[in-house]
Short mmCIF file of N, CA, C and O in Angstrom, two decimals:
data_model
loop_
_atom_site.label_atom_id
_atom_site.label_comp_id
_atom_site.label_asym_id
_atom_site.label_seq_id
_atom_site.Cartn_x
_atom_site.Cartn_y
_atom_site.Cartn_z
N UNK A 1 -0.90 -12.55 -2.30
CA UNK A 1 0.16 -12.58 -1.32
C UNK A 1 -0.21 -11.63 -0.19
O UNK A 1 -0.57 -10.51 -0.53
N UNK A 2 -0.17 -11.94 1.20
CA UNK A 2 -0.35 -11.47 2.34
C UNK A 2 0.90 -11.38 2.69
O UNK A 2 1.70 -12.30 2.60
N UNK A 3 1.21 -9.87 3.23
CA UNK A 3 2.34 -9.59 4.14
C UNK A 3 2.26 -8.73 5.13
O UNK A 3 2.13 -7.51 5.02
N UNK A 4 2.35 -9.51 6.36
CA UNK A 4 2.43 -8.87 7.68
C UNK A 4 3.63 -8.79 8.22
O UNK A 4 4.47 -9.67 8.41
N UNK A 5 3.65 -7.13 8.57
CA UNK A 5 4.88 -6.73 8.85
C UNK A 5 5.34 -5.32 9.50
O UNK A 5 4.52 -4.41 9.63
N UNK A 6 6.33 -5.23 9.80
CA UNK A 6 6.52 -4.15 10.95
C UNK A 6 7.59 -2.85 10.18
O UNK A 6 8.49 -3.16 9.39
N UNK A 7 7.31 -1.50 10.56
CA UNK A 7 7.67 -0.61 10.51
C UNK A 7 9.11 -0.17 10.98
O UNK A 7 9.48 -0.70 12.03
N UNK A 8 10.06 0.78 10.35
CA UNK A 8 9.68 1.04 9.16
C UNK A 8 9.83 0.67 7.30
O UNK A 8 9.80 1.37 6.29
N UNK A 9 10.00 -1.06 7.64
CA UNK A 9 10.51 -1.43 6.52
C UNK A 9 9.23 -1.99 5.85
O UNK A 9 9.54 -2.36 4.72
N UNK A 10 8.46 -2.11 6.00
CA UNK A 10 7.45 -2.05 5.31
C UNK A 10 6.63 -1.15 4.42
O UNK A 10 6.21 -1.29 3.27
N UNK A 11 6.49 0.21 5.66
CA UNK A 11 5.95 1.19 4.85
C UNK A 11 7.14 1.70 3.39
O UNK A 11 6.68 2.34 2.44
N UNK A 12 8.53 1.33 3.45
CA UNK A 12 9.56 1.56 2.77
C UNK A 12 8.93 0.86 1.34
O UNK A 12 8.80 1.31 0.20
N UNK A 13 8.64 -0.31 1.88
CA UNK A 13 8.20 -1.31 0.50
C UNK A 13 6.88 -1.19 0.05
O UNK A 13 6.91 -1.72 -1.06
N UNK A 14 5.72 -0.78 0.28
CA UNK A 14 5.02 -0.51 -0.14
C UNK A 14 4.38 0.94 -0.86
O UNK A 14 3.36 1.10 -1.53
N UNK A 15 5.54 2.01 -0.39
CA UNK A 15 5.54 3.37 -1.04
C UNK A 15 6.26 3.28 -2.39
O UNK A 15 6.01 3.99 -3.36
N UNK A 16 7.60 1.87 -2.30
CA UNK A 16 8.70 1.81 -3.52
C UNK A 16 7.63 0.77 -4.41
O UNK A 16 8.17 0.47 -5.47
N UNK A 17 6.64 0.32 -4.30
CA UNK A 17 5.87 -0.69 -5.45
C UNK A 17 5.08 0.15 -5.98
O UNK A 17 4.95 0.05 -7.20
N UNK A 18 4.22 1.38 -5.15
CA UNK A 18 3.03 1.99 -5.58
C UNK A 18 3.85 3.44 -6.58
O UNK A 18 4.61 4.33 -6.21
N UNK A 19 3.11 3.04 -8.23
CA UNK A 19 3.55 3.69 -9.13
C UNK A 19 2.09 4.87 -9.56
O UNK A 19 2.20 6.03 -9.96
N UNK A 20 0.54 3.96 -9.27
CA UNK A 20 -0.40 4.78 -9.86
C UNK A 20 -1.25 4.69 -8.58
O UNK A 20 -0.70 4.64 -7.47
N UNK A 21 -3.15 4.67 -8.79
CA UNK A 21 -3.96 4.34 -8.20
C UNK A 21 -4.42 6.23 -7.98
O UNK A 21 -4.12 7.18 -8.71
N UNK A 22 -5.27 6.21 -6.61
CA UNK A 22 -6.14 6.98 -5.92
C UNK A 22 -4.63 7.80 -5.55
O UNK A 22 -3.67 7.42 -4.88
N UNK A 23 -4.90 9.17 -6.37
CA UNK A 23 -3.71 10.44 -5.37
C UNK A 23 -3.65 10.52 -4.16
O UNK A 23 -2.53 10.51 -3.64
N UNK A 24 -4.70 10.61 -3.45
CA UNK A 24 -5.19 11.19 -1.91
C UNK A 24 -4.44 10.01 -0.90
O UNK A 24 -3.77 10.25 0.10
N UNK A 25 -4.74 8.70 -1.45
CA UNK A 25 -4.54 7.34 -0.64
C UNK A 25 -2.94 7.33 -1.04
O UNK A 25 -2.19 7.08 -0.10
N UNK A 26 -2.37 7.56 -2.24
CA UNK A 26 -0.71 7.31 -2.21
C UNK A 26 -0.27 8.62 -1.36
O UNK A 26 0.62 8.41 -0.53
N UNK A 27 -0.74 9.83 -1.44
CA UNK A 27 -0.19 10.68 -0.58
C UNK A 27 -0.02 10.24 0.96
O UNK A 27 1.02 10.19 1.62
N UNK A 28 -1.79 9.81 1.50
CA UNK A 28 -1.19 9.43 2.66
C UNK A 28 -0.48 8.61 3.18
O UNK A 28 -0.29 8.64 4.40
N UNK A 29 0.25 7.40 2.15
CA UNK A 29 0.45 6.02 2.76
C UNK A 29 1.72 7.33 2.34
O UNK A 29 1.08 8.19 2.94
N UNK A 30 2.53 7.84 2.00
CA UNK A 30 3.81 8.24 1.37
C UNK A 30 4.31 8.95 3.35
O UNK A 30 5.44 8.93 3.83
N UNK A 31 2.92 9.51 4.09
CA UNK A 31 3.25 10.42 5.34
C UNK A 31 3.44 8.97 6.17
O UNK A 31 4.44 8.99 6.89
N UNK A 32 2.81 7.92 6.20
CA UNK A 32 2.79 7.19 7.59
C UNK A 32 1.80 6.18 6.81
O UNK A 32 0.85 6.35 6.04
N UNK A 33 2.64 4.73 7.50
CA UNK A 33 1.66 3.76 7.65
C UNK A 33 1.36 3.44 9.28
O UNK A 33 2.26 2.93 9.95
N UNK A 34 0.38 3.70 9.73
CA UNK A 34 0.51 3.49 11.09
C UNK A 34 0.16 2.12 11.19
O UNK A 34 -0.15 1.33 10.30
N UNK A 35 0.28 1.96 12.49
CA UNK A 35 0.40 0.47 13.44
C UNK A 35 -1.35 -0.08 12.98
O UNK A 35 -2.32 0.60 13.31
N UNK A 36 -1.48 -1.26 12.27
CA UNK A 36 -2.74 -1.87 11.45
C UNK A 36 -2.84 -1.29 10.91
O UNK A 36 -4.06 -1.24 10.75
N UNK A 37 -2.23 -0.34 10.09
CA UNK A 37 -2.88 -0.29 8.89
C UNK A 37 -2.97 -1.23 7.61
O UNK A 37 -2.11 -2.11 7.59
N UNK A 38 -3.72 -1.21 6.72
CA UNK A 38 -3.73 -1.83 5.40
C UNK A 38 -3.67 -1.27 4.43
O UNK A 38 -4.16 -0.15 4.26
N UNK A 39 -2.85 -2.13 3.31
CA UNK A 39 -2.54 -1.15 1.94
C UNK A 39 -2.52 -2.47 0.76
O UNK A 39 -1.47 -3.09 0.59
N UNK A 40 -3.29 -2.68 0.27
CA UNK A 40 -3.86 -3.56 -0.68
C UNK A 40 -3.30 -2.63 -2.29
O UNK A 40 -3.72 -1.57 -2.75
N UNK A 41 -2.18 -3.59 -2.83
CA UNK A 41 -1.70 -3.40 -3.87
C UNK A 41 -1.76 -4.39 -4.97
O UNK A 41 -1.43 -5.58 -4.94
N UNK A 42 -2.30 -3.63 -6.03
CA UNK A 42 -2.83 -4.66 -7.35
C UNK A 42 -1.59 -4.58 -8.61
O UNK A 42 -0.93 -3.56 -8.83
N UNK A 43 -1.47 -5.61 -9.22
CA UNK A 43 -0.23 -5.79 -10.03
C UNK A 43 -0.95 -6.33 -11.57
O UNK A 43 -2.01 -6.95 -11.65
N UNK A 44 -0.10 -5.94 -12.71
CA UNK A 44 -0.89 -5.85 -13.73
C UNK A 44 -0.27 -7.19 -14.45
O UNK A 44 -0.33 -7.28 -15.67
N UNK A 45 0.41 -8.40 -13.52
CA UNK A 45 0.43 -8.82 -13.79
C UNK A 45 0.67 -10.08 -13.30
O UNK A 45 0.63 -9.93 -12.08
N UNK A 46 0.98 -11.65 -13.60
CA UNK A 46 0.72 -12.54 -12.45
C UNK A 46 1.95 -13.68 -12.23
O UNK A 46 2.03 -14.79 -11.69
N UNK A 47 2.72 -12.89 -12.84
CA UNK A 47 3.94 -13.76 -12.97
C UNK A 47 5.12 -12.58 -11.72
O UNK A 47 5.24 -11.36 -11.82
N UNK A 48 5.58 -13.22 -10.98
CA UNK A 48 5.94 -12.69 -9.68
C UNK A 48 7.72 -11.93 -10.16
O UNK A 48 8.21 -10.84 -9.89
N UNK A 49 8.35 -13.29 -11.05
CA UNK A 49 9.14 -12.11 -11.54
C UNK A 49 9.53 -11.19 -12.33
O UNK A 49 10.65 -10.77 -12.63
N UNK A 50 7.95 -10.80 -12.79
CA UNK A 50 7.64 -9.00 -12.69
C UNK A 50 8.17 -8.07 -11.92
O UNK A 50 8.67 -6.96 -12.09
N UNK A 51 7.96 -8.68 -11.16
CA UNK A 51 7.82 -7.44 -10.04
C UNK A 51 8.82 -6.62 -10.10
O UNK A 51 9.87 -7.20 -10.35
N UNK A 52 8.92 -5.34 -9.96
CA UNK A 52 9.88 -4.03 -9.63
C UNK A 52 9.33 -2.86 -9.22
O UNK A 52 8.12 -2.64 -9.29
N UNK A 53 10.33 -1.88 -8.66
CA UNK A 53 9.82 -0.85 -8.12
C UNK A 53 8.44 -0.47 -8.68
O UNK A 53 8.27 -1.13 -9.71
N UNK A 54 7.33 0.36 -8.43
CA UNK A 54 6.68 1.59 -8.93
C UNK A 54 6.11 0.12 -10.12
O UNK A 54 6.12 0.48 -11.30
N UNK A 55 5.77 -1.00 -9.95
CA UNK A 55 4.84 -1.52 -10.51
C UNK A 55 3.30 -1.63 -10.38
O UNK A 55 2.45 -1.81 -11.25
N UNK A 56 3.19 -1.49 -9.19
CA UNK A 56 2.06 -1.48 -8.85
C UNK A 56 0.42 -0.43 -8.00
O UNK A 56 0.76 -0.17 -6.85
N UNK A 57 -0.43 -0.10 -8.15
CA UNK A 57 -1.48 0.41 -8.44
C UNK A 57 -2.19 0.56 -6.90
O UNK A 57 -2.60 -0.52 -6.48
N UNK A 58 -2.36 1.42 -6.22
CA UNK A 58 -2.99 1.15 -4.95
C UNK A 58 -4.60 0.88 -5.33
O UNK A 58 -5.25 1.30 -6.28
N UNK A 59 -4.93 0.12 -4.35
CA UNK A 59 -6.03 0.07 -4.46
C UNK A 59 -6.85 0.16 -3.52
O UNK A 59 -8.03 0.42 -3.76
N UNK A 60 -6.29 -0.09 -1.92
CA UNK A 60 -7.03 0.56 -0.87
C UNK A 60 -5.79 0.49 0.21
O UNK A 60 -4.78 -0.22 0.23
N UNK A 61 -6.27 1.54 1.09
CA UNK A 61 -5.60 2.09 1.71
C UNK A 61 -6.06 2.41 2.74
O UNK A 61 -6.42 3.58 2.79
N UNK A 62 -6.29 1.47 4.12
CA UNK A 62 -7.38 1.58 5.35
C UNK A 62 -6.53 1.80 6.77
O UNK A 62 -5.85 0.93 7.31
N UNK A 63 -6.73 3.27 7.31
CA UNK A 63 -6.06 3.19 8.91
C UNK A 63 -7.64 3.24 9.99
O UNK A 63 -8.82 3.56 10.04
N UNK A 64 -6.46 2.63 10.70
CA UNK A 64 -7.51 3.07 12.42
C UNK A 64 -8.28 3.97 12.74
O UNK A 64 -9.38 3.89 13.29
N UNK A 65 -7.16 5.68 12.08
CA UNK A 65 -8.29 6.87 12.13
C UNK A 65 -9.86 6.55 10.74
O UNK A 65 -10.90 7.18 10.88
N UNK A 66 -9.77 6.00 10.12
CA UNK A 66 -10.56 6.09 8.76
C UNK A 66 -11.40 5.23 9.23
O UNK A 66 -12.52 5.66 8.96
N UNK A 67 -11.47 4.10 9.88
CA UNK A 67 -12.37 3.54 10.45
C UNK A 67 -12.73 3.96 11.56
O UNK A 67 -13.96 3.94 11.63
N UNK A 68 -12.39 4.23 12.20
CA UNK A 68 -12.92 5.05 13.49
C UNK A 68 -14.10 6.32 12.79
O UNK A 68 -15.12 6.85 13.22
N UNK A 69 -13.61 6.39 12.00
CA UNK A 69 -14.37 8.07 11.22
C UNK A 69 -15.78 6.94 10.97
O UNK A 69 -16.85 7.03 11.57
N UNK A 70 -15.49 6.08 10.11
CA UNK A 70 -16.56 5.72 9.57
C UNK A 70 -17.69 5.00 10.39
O UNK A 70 -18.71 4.81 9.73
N UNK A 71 -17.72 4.65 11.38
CA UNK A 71 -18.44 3.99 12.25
C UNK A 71 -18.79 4.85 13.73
O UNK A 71 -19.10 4.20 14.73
N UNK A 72 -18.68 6.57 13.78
CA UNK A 72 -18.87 7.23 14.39
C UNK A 72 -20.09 8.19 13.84
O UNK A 72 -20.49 9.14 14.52
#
């Protein structure tokens, strides 16, 4: 599932799904999702009504500054 979407109800929904994953990457998505960013969330499972809060696992977590870093 792809969801494109605008601030700040998004970053709302993707801080309330992410329960585990990379510390560093949930900390920062928890300060700001900025404008393009991406936040790729993995679910442990494949039946959709699963889903609830703090189910799911970050798994990447890509802004503008982080690419900019990396290609400088």
């Amino acid at each position: 599932l792809l969801i494109i979407g605008h601030n700040p109800s998004l970053h709302r929904v993707a801080v309330g799904l992410i329960a585990t994953g990379d510390l560093d990457a949930r900390e920062q998505l928890r300060e700001n999702l900025p404008t393009s960013g991406l936040v790729i969330i993995e679910f442990p499972f494949e039946d959709w009504r699963k889903l609830q809060p703090q189910a799911g696992r970050i798994s990447h977590f890509v802004t503008p500054n982080l690419l900019k870093a990396a290609t400088d």
